[in-house]
Amino acid sequence: MSGTRPPAESAETATDADADRTPVADADVCVIGAGPAGGIVADRLAEAGREVVILEAGPRFDPADRLARQERAIRPSYDRQDVWDGDAERDAYSASGDRQYPLNRARVKGVGGSTLHWQGMVMRLHEADFNSRSVRGVGADWPIDYEDLRPYYARAERELGVAGAADNPFAPPREEPHPMPAFPPSYSDSLFAEACDELEIAMHSVPNARNSESYGDRSACVGYGTCRPVCPSGAKYDATVHVERAEREGATVIDRAPVQRLEHDADSISAAVYATPDDERHRQEADAFVVACGGVETPRLLLLSESSRYPDGLANSSGLVGRYFMEHSFAGTFGVLDEPTRQNHVGFLTSESHQFYDDADAEYAPFKLEFFNFAGPSPVGMALTGDDWGDDLLERIRGDYGSHIAMGALIEQLPREDSYVGLDPERTDDRGNPVPDVHWTVGDRARRTMERANEIQREVFEELGAEIEWQQGPENTVPTNHHMGTTRMGTDPAESVVGPDLRTHDLENCWIASSSVFPTGGAMNPTLTIAALALKAADHVLESA
Amino acid sequence: MELTRRDAVAALAALGAGGTLSGCVAPPGSTPENDGGSAADVDTERIRETMVAAAEVVYPSAVTGTASFVDAFLEGRLEDRSHAVALDATVAELNDLAESWYDDPFPTLAPDDRDRFLREVGADTAAENPDGSARERIRYYVVNDLLLALYTSPTGGELVGLENPQGHPGGLESYQRGPDA
């Protein structure tokens, strides 16, 4: 018995206020944000010999605290935001849409970004997702297509370490196997498979950014079951992999350094002005800047950087910075069977179905079906929240655990002008800056598609003989933590913020690496596409100088 | 179903590990500079007796081997100085209340009286809170720490048909197995 892993209450927020947070001299590239996009860009550019500095608003977390953070995820006295030291004043936001948007459940600020708490599902977009307007009659076409991104997808799969299989008949063409074999299906999947066979619904494996065998210096998954929000073993990819590799190649990371604004002239950015924990301000100069702050903070930073030259916000000649905020709406069905379903052994998914994805048109959105391995309560969660113990508790757990079953669906939401991220001038964060206002609007097509997904799920449950306890659909949907669309990509500077090379139309030395550039979102979890675009952005930065 | 040292080690893998349990000492690895609480020594024997006594109440009767499981669990748990100090304070408070209400420290009460006492304290309905009222801290440091240890261990999981419970790194086989495998 050895080791020094601390209990939940002992994982501490970084307090290294005395660390050197002064700017890096002669930086070639300043990357803003240490999530997967920023980490991958920084790694690639540092590897190519560039002097890179990464500015990250949140802290660097101690890897030795992972088990303590896992305990926070399990114990009821800790909120989800507590797992990764969310700070309500630092992360303040508004949500002015019809639906509340739970932004701080959807992101993590810190080195590693939101991959610290993500599920880790990594699918390529389908070919038609890049041509939504042309093929489906709605949304916006990307200025690039699947073939343009295809080699970057392959590289991204190697970078993240993806476990997958070639058993998905609906997936876009690929040139090589996934880097690791897929995780085998679960017992729960086998129950669904019988029903899906009867209904002629094809199930297939899930590509996971999670090691099914050791990959590089990271171990295979050991089945902790708390993937979301924390993987103690490091088998699930998170962006510390790339940030730390970039550092080994010479990059500098300045954490707890939120960028306040981007100083600029008409054609280029000259410096990123950032704050330190003791509220000093510094200017990080560089030849090139890569904004990689996700779909909410990226437009916010550009809007905060307004000037007399760009009164509506930086890189915003189109007026579209912050516009077209997209999410994936969730539709789910939850119930019980009268037999054991073996839930909560692992915290990830092993089967899904893309069968209905490419039926999408103007009326119905693309969507995918998911088969859960963690339906219903976990025994330890029940134990810590009840008002019983001893034999009574055991009897209650035996009665409630083990027969649940659940399906989910991710639904594309079209880009809409009335779905946006703006600034709330009435509210400021801990630095006095207006907070982001997330105005999330779902739209009728997505609502219809949620109903459709619920219908299919109901058919599967009925075929299974499962009792449906509740459904999540148009009236009670939730977002799935995927922020997209707020600095869209296009060829026309009047209709987009960045070009196909991810460079802003307005500024010659500013690139954006983020899901914020997605013109239309598709219904696949976005991080593999974010990683592919980050690799592409890095290539374009290298081409420029 | 017997709790084994393997269960305790498994619980520690999820919750913390290391250290020794012997008498009235400052937990290993601690220093006055980083203790995060009182500089007074932690009474590990009182903690052990109290936690074992509480486990005999909050664990189901089907579980055996409780004392050695709790001992092994505490070995690791007490290594964290701030946790040890807070647990010690909570255990002291719990025992003071037991002596006030039942004229005896908690570990010497009959099992039914221990159960009744914990409910009279309000630990059954309290929401756990490491910084809260006495009943909330008793729920956090005593009742829920023990339940957490049990239900993240293989034996605790098997009690409910889950060989690899959340928080336990039990590998990738069990999720593929059917109930009769």
mmCIF file of C-alpha atoms in Angstrom, chain B residues 18-104:
data_model
loop_
_atom_site.group_PDB
_atom_site.id
_atom_site.type_symbol
_atom_site.label_atom_id
_atom_site.label_comp_id
_atom_site.label_asym_id
_atom_site.label_seq_id
_atom_site.Cartn_x
_atom_site.Cartn_y
_atom_site.Cartn_z
ATOM 1 C CA GLY B 18 -0.097 5.128 2.290
ATOM 2 C CA GLY B 19 0.941 5.543 5.906
ATOM 3 C CA THR B 20 0.715 3.571 9.092
ATOM 4 C CA LEU B 21 -1.783 3.392 11.903
ATOM 5 C CA SER B 22 -0.204 3.298 15.321
ATOM 6 C CA GLY B 23 -1.258 5.028 18.494
ATOM 7 C CA CYS B 24 -1.451 8.733 19.131
ATOM 8 C CA VAL B 25 0.845 10.252 16.577
ATOM 9 C CA ALA B 26 0.999 12.925 13.987
ATOM 10 C CA PRO B 27 0.135 11.308 10.668
ATOM 11 C CA PRO B 28 3.166 10.490 8.593
ATOM 12 C CA GLY B 29 4.148 12.854 5.877
ATOM 13 C CA SER B 30 2.863 15.847 7.786
ATOM 14 C CA THR B 31 4.769 18.810 9.008
ATOM 15 C CA PRO B 32 3.728 21.753 11.154
ATOM 16 C CA GLU B 33 3.995 23.919 8.065
ATOM 17 C CA ASN B 34 1.555 21.973 5.948
ATOM 18 C CA ASP B 35 -0.848 20.455 8.424
ATOM 19 C CA GLY B 36 -3.702 22.735 7.464
ATOM 20 C CA GLY B 37 -5.230 22.421 10.962
ATOM 21 C CA SER B 38 -4.423 22.109 14.623
ATOM 22 C CA ALA B 39 -0.859 21.309 15.573
ATOM 23 C CA ALA B 40 -2.164 18.858 18.187
ATOM 24 C CA ASP B 41 -1.514 15.203 17.594
ATOM 25 C CA VAL B 42 -4.225 13.114 16.056
ATOM 26 C CA ASP B 43 -5.622 10.330 18.240
ATOM 27 C CA THR B 44 -5.516 7.558 15.698
ATOM 28 C CA GLU B 45 -6.594 4.882 18.153
ATOM 29 C CA ARG B 46 -9.776 6.766 19.001
ATOM 30 C CA ILE B 47 -10.380 7.331 15.321
ATOM 31 C CA ARG B 48 -9.883 3.637 14.608
ATOM 32 C CA GLU B 49 -12.201 2.467 17.380
ATOM 33 C CA THR B 50 -14.868 4.950 16.420
ATOM 34 C CA MET B 51 -14.717 4.209 12.711
ATOM 35 C CA VAL B 52 -14.814 0.451 13.229
ATOM 36 C CA ALA B 53 -17.768 0.881 15.578
ATOM 37 C CA ALA B 54 -19.540 3.077 13.057
ATOM 38 C CA ALA B 55 -18.794 0.656 10.228
ATOM 39 C CA GLU B 56 -20.443 -2.154 12.170
ATOM 40 C CA VAL B 57 -23.612 -0.071 12.032
ATOM 41 C CA VAL B 58 -23.516 1.451 8.558
ATOM 42 C CA TYR B 59 -22.261 -1.659 6.756
ATOM 43 C CA PRO B 60 -24.764 -4.388 5.942
ATOM 44 C CA SER B 61 -24.822 -7.443 8.170
ATOM 45 C CA ALA B 62 -23.679 -9.627 5.279
ATOM 46 C CA VAL B 63 -20.257 -7.978 5.461
ATOM 47 C CA THR B 64 -17.536 -9.507 7.588
ATOM 48 C CA GLY B 65 -13.938 -8.530 8.147
ATOM 49 C CA THR B 66 -14.952 -4.966 8.891
ATOM 50 C CA ALA B 67 -12.265 -4.149 11.459
ATOM 51 C CA SER B 68 -9.310 -5.094 9.296
ATOM 52 C CA PHE B 69 -10.884 -3.378 6.289
ATOM 53 C CA VAL B 70 -11.359 -0.140 8.217
ATOM 54 C CA ASP B 71 -7.847 -0.382 9.636
ATOM 55 C CA ALA B 72 -6.351 -0.730 6.207
ATOM 56 C CA PHE B 73 -8.548 2.023 4.827
ATOM 57 C CA LEU B 74 -7.552 4.411 7.606
ATOM 58 C CA GLU B 75 -3.869 3.730 7.054
ATOM 59 C CA GLY B 76 -4.121 5.567 3.814
ATOM 60 C CA ARG B 77 -6.791 8.040 4.707
ATOM 61 C CA LEU B 78 -4.881 9.455 7.661
ATOM 62 C CA GLU B 79 -1.811 10.201 5.658
ATOM 63 C CA ASP B 80 -3.395 13.404 4.503
ATOM 64 C CA ARG B 81 -2.795 15.733 7.415
ATOM 65 C CA SER B 82 -5.722 18.068 6.892
ATOM 66 C CA HIS B 83 -8.125 15.154 6.508
ATOM 67 C CA ALA B 84 -6.715 13.473 9.608
ATOM 68 C CA VAL B 85 -7.072 16.616 11.710
ATOM 69 C CA ALA B 86 -10.634 17.212 10.560
ATOM 70 C CA LEU B 87 -11.565 13.555 11.072
ATOM 71 C CA ASP B 88 -10.018 13.628 14.546
ATOM 72 C CA ALA B 89 -12.018 16.709 15.500
ATOM 73 C CA THR B 90 -15.228 15.201 14.171
ATOM 74 C CA VAL B 91 -14.637 11.923 16.005
ATOM 75 C CA ALA B 92 -13.914 13.822 19.215
ATOM 76 C CA GLU B 93 -17.161 15.742 18.851
ATOM 77 C CA LEU B 94 -19.072 12.572 18.114
ATOM 78 C CA ASN B 95 -17.699 10.906 21.220
ATOM 79 C CA ASP B 96 -18.373 13.953 23.393
ATOM 80 C CA LEU B 97 -22.003 13.858 22.283
ATOM 81 C CA ALA B 98 -22.230 10.121 22.936
ATOM 82 C CA GLU B 99 -20.912 10.578 26.453
ATOM 83 C CA SER B 100 -23.372 13.408 27.072
ATOM 84 C CA TRP B 101 -26.360 11.486 25.811
ATOM 85 C CA TYR B 102 -25.469 7.877 26.623
ATOM 86 C CA ASP B 103 -22.794 8.281 29.337
ATOM 87 C CA ASP B 104 -20.331 6.281 27.248
#
